[in-house]
Coordinates of C-alpha atoms in Angstrom, one line a residue:
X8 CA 5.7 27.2 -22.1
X9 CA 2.9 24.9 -21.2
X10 CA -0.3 24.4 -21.9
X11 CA -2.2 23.0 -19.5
X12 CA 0.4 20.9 -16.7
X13 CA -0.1 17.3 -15.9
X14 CA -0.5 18.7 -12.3
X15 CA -3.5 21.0 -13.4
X16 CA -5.0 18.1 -14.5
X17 CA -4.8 16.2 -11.4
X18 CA -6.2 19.3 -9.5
X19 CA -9.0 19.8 -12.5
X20 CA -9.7 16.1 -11.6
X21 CA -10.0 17.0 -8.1
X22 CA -12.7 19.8 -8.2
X23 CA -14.6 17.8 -10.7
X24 CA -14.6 15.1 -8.1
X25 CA -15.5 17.5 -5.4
X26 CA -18.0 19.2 -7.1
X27 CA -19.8 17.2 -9.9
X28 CA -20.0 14.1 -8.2
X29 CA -17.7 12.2 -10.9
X30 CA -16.0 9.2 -10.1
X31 CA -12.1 9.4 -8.5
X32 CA -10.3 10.1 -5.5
X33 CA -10.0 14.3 -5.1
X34 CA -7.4 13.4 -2.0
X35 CA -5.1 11.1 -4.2
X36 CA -5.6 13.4 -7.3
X37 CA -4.2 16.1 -4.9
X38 CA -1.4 14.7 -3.7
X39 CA -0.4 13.7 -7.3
X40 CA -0.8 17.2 -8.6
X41 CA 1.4 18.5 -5.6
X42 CA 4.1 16.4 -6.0
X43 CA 3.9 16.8 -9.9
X44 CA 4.0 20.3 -9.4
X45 CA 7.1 20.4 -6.8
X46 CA 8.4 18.2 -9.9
X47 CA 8.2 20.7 -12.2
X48 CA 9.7 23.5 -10.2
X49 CA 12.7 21.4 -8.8
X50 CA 13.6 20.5 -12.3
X51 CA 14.3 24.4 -13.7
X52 CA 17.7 25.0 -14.1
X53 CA 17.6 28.0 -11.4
X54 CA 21.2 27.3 -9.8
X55 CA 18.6 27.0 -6.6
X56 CA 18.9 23.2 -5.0
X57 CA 16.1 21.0 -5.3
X58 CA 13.6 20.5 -2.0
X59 CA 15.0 17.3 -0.2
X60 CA 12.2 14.3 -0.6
X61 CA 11.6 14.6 3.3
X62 CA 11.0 18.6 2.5
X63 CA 8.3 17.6 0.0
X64 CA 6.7 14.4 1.8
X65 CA 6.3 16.7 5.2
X66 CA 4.9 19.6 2.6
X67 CA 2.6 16.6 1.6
X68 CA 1.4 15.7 4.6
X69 CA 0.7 18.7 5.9
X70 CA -1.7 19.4 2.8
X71 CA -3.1 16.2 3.2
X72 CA -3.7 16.4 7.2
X73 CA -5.5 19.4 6.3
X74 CA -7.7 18.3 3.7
X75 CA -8.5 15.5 5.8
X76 CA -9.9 17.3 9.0
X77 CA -12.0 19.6 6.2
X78 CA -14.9 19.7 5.1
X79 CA -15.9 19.3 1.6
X80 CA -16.4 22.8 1.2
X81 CA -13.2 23.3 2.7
X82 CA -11.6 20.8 0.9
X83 CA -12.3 22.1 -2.1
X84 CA -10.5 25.6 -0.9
X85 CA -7.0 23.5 -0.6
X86 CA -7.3 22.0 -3.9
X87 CA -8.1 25.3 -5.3
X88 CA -5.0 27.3 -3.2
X89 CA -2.6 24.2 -4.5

C-alpha cells in the first residue's frame, strides 16, 4: 500500500504552483500526475484490460482543454478533482 504516489506528488506540485506562487508548470505537473495515475491503475492485476493509449491521450486532452479555458481559481478545481 502506498504512501504518498508519485502522481500525488505531481498534483501536490500543481496546487503549490497555483497557490503559493512557487516555481513550475501546474499544467505539465497535471498531465504527469494523470497519466501516472492511469499508470497505476492499468497496471493492477484486475483481469480488466488496460485503457488503450488513444483512450488515455483523449482523457488527457480533455483535462487539459479544460484547464486551459479556466481560470486560476478554476484551475485549481481540476487539479484538485484529478
Amino acid at each position: 500500500m502506498p504512501i504518498l504516489m508519485s502522481s500525488w506528488v505531481d498534483f501536490i506540485k500543481a496546487e503549490a504552483v497555483l497557490t503559493l506562487g512557487v516555481s513550475g508548470d501546474a499544467r505539465a505537473l497535471l498531465e504527469s500526475g494523470i497519466r501516472k495515475s492511469i499508470n497505476t491503475v492499468a497496471n493492477f492485476k484486475t483481469g480488466l484490460p488496460a485503457p488503450t493509449v488513444a483512450a488515455v491521450d483523449n482523457y488527457v486532452n480533455y483535462v487539459l482543454t479544460a484547464y486551459d479555458a479556466s481560470t486560476d481559481a478554476r484551475k485549481l478545481e481540476i487539479v484538485i478533482k484529478e
